[in-house]
Structures are given as structure tokens and as C-alpha cells.
Tab-separated table of C-alpha atoms in Angstrom:
chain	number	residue	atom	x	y	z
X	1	UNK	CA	152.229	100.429	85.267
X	2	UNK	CA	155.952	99.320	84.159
X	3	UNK	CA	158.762	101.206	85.004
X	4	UNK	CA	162.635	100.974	84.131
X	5	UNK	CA	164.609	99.840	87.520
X	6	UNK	CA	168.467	99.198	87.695
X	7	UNK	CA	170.116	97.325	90.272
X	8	UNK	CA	169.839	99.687	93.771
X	9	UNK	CA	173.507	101.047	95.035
X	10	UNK	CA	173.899	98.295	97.556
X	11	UNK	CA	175.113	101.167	100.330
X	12	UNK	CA	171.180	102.109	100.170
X	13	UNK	CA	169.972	98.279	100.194
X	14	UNK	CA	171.960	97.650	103.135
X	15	UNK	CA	170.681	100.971	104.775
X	16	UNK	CA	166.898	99.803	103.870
X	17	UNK	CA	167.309	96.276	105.441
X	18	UNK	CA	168.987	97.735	108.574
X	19	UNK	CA	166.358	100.457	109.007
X	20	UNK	CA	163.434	98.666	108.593
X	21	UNK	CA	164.086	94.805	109.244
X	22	UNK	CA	162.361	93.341	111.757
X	23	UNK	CA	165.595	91.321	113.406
X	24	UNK	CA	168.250	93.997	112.907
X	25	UNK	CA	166.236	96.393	114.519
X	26	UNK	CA	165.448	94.137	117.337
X	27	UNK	CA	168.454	93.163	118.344
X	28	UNK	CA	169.514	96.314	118.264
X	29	UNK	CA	167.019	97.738	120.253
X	30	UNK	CA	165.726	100.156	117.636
X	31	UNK	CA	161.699	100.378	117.743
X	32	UNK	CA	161.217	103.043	115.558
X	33	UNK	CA	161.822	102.638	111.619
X	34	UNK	CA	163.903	105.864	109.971
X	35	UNK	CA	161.973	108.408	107.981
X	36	UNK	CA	161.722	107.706	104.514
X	37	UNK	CA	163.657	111.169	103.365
X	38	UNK	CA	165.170	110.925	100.052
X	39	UNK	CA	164.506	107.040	99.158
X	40	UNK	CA	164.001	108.012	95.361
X	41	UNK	CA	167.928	109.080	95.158
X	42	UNK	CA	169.321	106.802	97.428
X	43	UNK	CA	167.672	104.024	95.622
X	44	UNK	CA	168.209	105.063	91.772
X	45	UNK	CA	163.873	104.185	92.026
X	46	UNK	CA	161.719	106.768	90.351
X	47	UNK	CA	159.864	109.005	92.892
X	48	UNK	CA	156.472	107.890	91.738
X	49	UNK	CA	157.612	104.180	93.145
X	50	UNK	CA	159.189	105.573	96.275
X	51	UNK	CA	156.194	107.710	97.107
X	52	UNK	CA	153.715	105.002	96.995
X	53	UNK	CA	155.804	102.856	99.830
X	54	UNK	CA	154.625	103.007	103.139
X	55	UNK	CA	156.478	101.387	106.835
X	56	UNK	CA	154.534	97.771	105.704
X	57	UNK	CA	156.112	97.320	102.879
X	58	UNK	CA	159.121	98.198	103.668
X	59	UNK	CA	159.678	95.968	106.212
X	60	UNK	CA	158.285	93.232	104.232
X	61	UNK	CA	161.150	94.089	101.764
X	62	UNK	CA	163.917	94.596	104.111
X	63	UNK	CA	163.015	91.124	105.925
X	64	UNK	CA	162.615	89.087	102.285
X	65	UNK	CA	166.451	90.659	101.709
X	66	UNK	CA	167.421	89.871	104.851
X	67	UNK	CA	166.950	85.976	104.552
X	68	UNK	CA	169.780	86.185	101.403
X	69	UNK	CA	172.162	87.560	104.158
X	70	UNK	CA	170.853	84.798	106.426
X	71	UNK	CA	171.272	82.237	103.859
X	72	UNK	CA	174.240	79.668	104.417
X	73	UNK	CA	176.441	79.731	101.843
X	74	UNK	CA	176.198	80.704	98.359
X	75	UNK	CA	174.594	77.649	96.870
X	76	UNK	CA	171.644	78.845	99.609
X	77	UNK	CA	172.076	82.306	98.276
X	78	UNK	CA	171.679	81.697	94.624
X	79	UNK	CA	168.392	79.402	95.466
X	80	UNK	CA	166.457	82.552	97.878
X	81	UNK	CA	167.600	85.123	95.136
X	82	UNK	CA	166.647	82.938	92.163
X	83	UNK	CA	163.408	82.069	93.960
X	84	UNK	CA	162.913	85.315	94.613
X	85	UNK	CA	163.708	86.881	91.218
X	86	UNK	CA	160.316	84.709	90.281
X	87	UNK	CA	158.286	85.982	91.940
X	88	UNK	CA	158.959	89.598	89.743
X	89	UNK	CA	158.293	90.050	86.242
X	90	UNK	CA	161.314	91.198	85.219
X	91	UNK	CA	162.030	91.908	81.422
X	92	UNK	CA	165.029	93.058	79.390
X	93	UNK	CA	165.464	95.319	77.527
X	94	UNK	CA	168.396	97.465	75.482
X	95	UNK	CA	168.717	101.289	75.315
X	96	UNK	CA	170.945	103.081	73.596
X	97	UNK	CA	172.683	106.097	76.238
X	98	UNK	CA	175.005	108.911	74.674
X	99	UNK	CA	175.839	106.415	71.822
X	100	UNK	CA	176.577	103.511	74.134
X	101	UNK	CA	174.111	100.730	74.132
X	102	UNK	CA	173.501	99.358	77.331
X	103	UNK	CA	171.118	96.505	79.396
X	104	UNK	CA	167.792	98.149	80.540
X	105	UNK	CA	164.783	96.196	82.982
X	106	UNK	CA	161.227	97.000	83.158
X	107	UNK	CA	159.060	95.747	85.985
X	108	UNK	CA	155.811	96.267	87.342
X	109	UNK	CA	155.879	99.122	89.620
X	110	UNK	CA	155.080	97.535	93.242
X	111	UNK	CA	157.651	95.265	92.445
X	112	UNK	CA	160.506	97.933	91.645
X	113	UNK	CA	161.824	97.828	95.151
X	114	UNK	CA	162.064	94.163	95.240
X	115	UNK	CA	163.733	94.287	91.343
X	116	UNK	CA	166.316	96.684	92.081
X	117	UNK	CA	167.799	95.591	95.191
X	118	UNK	CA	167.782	91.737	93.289
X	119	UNK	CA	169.296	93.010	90.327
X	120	UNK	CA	171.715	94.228	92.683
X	121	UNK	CA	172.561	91.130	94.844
X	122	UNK	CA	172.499	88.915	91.469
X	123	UNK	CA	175.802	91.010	90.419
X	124	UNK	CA	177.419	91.093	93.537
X	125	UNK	CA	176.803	87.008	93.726
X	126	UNK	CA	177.881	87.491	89.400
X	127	UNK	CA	180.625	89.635	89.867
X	128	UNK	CA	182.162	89.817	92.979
X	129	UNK	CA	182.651	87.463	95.568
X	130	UNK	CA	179.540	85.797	97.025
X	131	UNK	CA	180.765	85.317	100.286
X	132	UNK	CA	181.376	88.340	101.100
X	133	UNK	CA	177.714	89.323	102.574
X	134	UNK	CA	177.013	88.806	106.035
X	135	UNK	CA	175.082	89.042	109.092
X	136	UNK	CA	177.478	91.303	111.882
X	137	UNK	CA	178.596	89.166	114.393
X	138	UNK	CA	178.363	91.247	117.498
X	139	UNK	CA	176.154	89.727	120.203
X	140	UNK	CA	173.665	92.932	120.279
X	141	UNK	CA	173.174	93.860	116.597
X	142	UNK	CA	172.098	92.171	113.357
X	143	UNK	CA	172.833	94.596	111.071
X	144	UNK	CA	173.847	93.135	107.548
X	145	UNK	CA	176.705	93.983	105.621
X	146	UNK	CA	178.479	93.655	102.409
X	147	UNK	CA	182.394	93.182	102.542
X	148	UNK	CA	184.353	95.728	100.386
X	149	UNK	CA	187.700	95.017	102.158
X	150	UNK	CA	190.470	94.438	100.711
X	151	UNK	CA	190.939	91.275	102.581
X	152	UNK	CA	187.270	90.594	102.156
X	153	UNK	CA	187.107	89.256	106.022
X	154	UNK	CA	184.810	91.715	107.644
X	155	UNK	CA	182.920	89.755	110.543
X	156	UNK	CA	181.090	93.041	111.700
X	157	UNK	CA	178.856	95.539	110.443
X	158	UNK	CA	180.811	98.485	111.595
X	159	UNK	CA	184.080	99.673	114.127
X	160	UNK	CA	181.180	100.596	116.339
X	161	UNK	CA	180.423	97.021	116.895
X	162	UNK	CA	183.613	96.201	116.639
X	163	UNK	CA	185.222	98.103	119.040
X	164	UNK	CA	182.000	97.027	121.177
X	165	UNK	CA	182.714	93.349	120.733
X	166	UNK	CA	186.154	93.528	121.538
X	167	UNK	CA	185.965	95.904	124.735
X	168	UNK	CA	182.950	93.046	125.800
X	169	UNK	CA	186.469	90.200	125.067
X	170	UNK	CA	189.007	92.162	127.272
X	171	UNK	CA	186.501	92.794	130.054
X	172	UNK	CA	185.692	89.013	130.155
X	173	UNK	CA	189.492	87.751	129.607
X	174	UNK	CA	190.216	90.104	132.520
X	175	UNK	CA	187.345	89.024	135.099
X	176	UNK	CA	188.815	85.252	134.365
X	177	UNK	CA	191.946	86.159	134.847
X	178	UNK	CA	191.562	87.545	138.414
């Protein structure tokens, strides 16, 4: 069966990949993987998709995605997603929305997840700036990211680790200094 995918909201790919990869929830310390909840609407997938997806195969998914983020560089970045894009038989298509025409894909429907969150990393690499995913930098967490600053040099996945890593600097620059 095809269905119609667009690219995932990348606030939900990032929240897959940290929930159910295999490294970020190792290092940080997380055995269990999140309940599924409301995947469908989070992840713009129909429900008929979302409802077939067990623990497996999403943490086949969130470790294939989490190799782009481990990628160096874009040129690295562009081969994994290019690679990856395939392996999916993606096809385009138009559709015509409240008088606006607009780009539509179809894909087979165990390969949605995949599609969506591809379709979504090929426009950020498109559109925005390609160096602005990344792997959180904090000693205990790899959580991925995707830089929306302003100054587009985010080196952590959140203030938690932040504020973690840099309480973990003063407490070291202040056992060396006495």
C-alpha cells in the first residue's frame, strides 16, 4: 500500500532519534524507550503507518538517522542521506490544495517513517544551513540536535547539558587551582 508522506517536523525527528536510538539512550543512561503516544500528529504520518510500528523498528529508524548526525561534514551528509533516500521508493507527485498547487510524495507504507524524516533532512541540508546538525557535546549524553540559533553555534543538545557541562568545567578549574 502507498501512502502520501511530507517531510516530518524535524522537532518530532529529533524527539524519535533521542527516544529510541540505541547510543543516545545509552549514554544517557535511559533503558527504557518512551511510549509511542501520539506519533501520528507529531509526525504529520497517517495513523494507519504509525500504528503498525512497533519498539524494533523504531530503533532501527532512529539509529539509520542518527548516522546523518554522526556524519562528518556535509559532503558525508549528503552521501548517508542520498544513499539512504535509495533505498525508498519515493515518487512525486503534484496536488492542487485550496487553489494552490503544491509538491506531493507517495511511498510504500513501511517506508513512510524513513521518507518523511529524509524528506525532512534533504531540506534542511537544501535550505538551511547543513552544518547546523549535531551530536551534543556533553560527556554523558548523545542526544542530537538541530541548530535554530540565531548564531547557528549550538554545541549542546539542551541548557540542561549545558549548564551540566559547564558546572563539570568550574569544578575541575577549581580542584586544579587549589
Amino acid at each position: 500500500m502507498r501512502v502520501h508522506v511530507e517531510p516530518m517536523p524535524l522537532d518530532a525527528l529529533v524527539e524519535l532519534v533521542n527516544g529510541w536510538g540505541v547510543e543516545p539512550r545509552r549514554a544517557g543512561a535511559r533503558s527504557a524507550v518512551p511510549p509511542l503516544g501520539d506519533l501520528a500528529d507529531r509526525t504529520g504520518l497517517p495513523a494507519s503507518v504509525t500504528a503498525a510500528l512497533t519498539d524494533p523498528d523504531l530503533i532501527q529508524f532512529a539509529d539509520t538517522i542518527f548516522e546523518v548526525f554522526t556524519s562528518a561534514g556535509t559532503a558525508s551528509r549528503v552521501a548517508t542521506i542520498s544513499g539512504l533516500l535509495t533505498t525508498v521508493d519515493l515518487r512525486p507527485d503534484l496536488a492542487l490544495t485550496d487553489g494552490r498547487v503544491r509538491r506531493t510524495w507517495w511511498v510504500d507504507a513501511r517506508d513512510a517513517l524513513l521518507a518523511a524524516a529524509l524528506l525532512a533532512l534533504r531540506r534542511q541540508l537544501c535550505d538551511e544551513d547543513p552544518g547546523r546538525l549535531g551530536v551534543c557535546v556533553d560527556d554523558g549524553c548523545a542526544d542530537i540536535y538541530i541548530d535554530h540559533s540565531p548564531a547557528g553555534r549550538r554545541r549542546f543538545c539542551s541548557i540542561t547539558c549545558q549548564n551540566r557541562a559547564r558546572a563539570a568545567s568550574f569544578r575541575r578549574r577549581r580542584r586544579s587551582a587549589s
